[in-house]
């Protein structure tokens, strides 16, 4: 069979995205709105998006940053803290303003200091979420300094995720940006209340790509990329056609100057090339026929939202991906910058 020259898919959604705020938001919003119709927007701003009223303000700022004429719907999340009130979640949910709640273990990643130390104090909040059908989105890494960074996801499953889900079997959970074979196996073994997102970069990078031949700060993200065997398990999950695994880029812009630093920030900015990167991966694995469901169907089905009506088209290219995305604050390195990917989105924002 000859390789296709064009690929038309139902318009996809990004089920895990960092848009930031202020000048960065204004500079990066169009990268996502050119590719995706909706995105689950992460709340780890400074200060975090904690209450429904914060989400309303943030949604307005996002809509103002999207180029006119581009239909884009930000799906807002609230940042869970130990003082989150079930009543505020009910209010945000009833108003159609809040789609999900994000759990950061305190200290796990960028701007997570206000996150949760003890999940048990939130049992009443989780009960309310289960009753509403509101998903809990989890950054699944323990923060125990005794635990090696490469083991933090696998240990989180045993110490936190299994007990949480046993206490709240009715709670819908998305295990975000999974990076290990253990996470794949756990999600596969559980019922329909548990799903996982997979980033474009964790399907392509292992820890050698971070450390061999020199330290590569632009490949640093959290959870950190693991050994090759884990990457292969993630690829098998993504291309398997199992609806419990769907697209979430975790695109996370940081200035080049903040990445190339003595204490470099975690995050990979993949929004401008997201569908191109996923398409490349699926094609390499002979699974282009599985891409549309992964990118455009399984996410909305899990969230109980309608599928998008429109389509996007990717076409063959030999043009390299631009290296940087210019912002008024400075450059942001684009994932795959300088590489030639075989696909390019028609109407992309590069
Ligand atoms: O690499 C990451 N960057 N992982 C996260 O969990 C947060 C994100 C960010 O906000 O920069
Ligand atoms: Zn994230």
Short mmCIF file of N, CA and C and ligand atoms in Angstrom, two decimals, residues 16 18 20 42 44 102 104 108-111 139 141 177 201-202 220-224 250-254 259 265-268, ligand 1:
data_model
loop_
_atom_site.label_atom_id
_atom_site.label_comp_id
_atom_site.label_asym_id
_atom_site.label_seq_id
_atom_site.Cartn_x
_atom_site.Cartn_y
_atom_site.Cartn_z
N UNK A 16 -5.19 17.91 27.66
CA UNK A 16 -4.27 18.36 28.73
C UNK A 16 -3.35 19.44 28.15
N UNK A 18 -1.30 23.45 28.82
CA UNK A 18 -0.92 24.65 29.60
C UNK A 18 -0.91 25.85 28.66
N UNK A 20 -0.88 29.16 30.12
CA UNK A 20 -0.33 30.30 30.89
C UNK A 20 -1.30 31.48 30.88
N UNK A 42 -5.05 23.62 31.92
CA UNK A 42 -4.49 23.40 33.26
C UNK A 42 -4.53 24.69 34.09
N UNK A 44 -2.52 25.66 36.68
CA UNK A 44 -1.34 25.95 37.52
C UNK A 44 -0.71 27.30 37.18
N UNK A 102 -8.17 19.48 38.88
CA UNK A 102 -6.81 18.97 38.72
C UNK A 102 -6.15 18.78 40.08
N UNK A 104 -2.69 18.23 41.88
CA UNK A 104 -1.23 18.21 41.92
C UNK A 104 -0.80 17.83 43.33
N UNK A 108 5.05 18.53 43.28
CA UNK A 108 5.38 17.56 42.23
C UNK A 108 5.93 18.21 40.97
N UNK A 109 5.48 19.43 40.67
CA UNK A 109 5.87 20.01 39.38
C UNK A 109 5.71 21.52 39.41
N UNK A 110 5.78 22.16 38.23
CA UNK A 110 5.68 23.61 38.09
C UNK A 110 4.44 24.16 38.82
N UNK A 111 4.64 25.13 39.69
CA UNK A 111 3.54 25.80 40.40
C UNK A 111 2.58 24.84 41.09
N UNK A 139 -2.03 14.48 38.38
CA UNK A 139 -0.58 14.39 38.14
C UNK A 139 -0.08 13.30 39.08
N UNK A 141 2.46 11.50 40.56
CA UNK A 141 3.82 11.23 41.04
C UNK A 141 3.85 11.51 42.54
N UNK A 177 -0.83 12.27 31.47
CA UNK A 177 0.53 12.13 30.89
C UNK A 177 1.30 10.94 31.46
N UNK A 201 5.24 13.80 23.21
CA UNK A 201 6.68 13.63 23.45
C UNK A 201 7.01 12.34 24.20
N UNK A 202 6.12 11.91 25.12
CA UNK A 202 6.45 10.65 25.82
C UNK A 202 6.33 9.44 24.89
N UNK A 220 13.32 17.99 28.77
CA UNK A 220 12.99 17.79 30.18
C UNK A 220 11.54 18.21 30.45
N UNK A 221 10.81 17.28 31.01
CA UNK A 221 9.42 17.54 31.39
C UNK A 221 9.13 16.65 32.59
N UNK A 222 7.97 16.86 33.18
CA UNK A 222 7.54 16.01 34.29
C UNK A 222 6.17 15.42 33.99
N UNK A 223 5.94 14.16 34.25
CA UNK A 223 6.93 13.19 34.69
C UNK A 223 8.06 13.04 33.65
N UNK A 224 9.26 12.80 34.17
CA UNK A 224 10.44 12.70 33.32
C UNK A 224 10.30 11.46 32.42
N UNK A 250 0.00 18.00 27.03
CA UNK A 250 0.79 18.61 28.11
C UNK A 250 1.75 19.66 27.55
N UNK A 251 1.38 20.26 26.43
CA UNK A 251 2.21 21.33 25.87
C UNK A 251 2.37 22.40 26.95
N UNK A 252 3.63 22.77 27.25
CA UNK A 252 3.90 23.61 28.42
C UNK A 252 5.03 24.58 28.09
N UNK A 253 4.66 25.79 27.60
CA UNK A 253 5.70 26.73 27.17
C UNK A 253 6.49 27.33 28.33
N UNK A 254 7.81 27.32 28.18
CA UNK A 254 8.72 28.07 29.06
C UNK A 254 9.69 28.81 28.14
N UNK A 259 14.62 27.40 30.38
CA UNK A 259 14.93 25.98 30.17
C UNK A 259 16.44 25.76 30.21
N UNK A 265 13.45 24.69 33.85
CA UNK A 265 12.04 24.38 34.04
C UNK A 265 11.64 23.12 33.28
N UNK A 266 10.65 22.42 33.82
CA UNK A 266 10.10 21.22 33.17
C UNK A 266 8.97 21.63 32.24
N UNK A 267 9.01 21.13 31.01
CA UNK A 267 7.89 21.39 30.10
C UNK A 267 8.36 21.42 28.67
N UNK A 268 7.54 20.86 27.79
CA UNK A 268 7.86 20.80 26.36
C UNK A 268 6.72 21.46 25.61
O1 LIG B 1 6.64 19.19 32.21
C1 LIG B 1 5.71 19.69 32.80
N1 LIG B 1 5.41 21.01 32.69
N2 LIG B 1 4.99 18.93 33.61
C2 LIG B 1 4.06 19.45 34.41
O2 LIG B 1 3.48 18.70 35.15
C3 LIG B 1 3.80 20.90 34.45
C4 LIG B 1 4.21 21.55 33.22
C5 LIG B 1 4.31 23.07 33.36
O3 LIG B 1 3.35 23.67 33.84
O4 LIG B 1 5.32 23.63 32.93
#
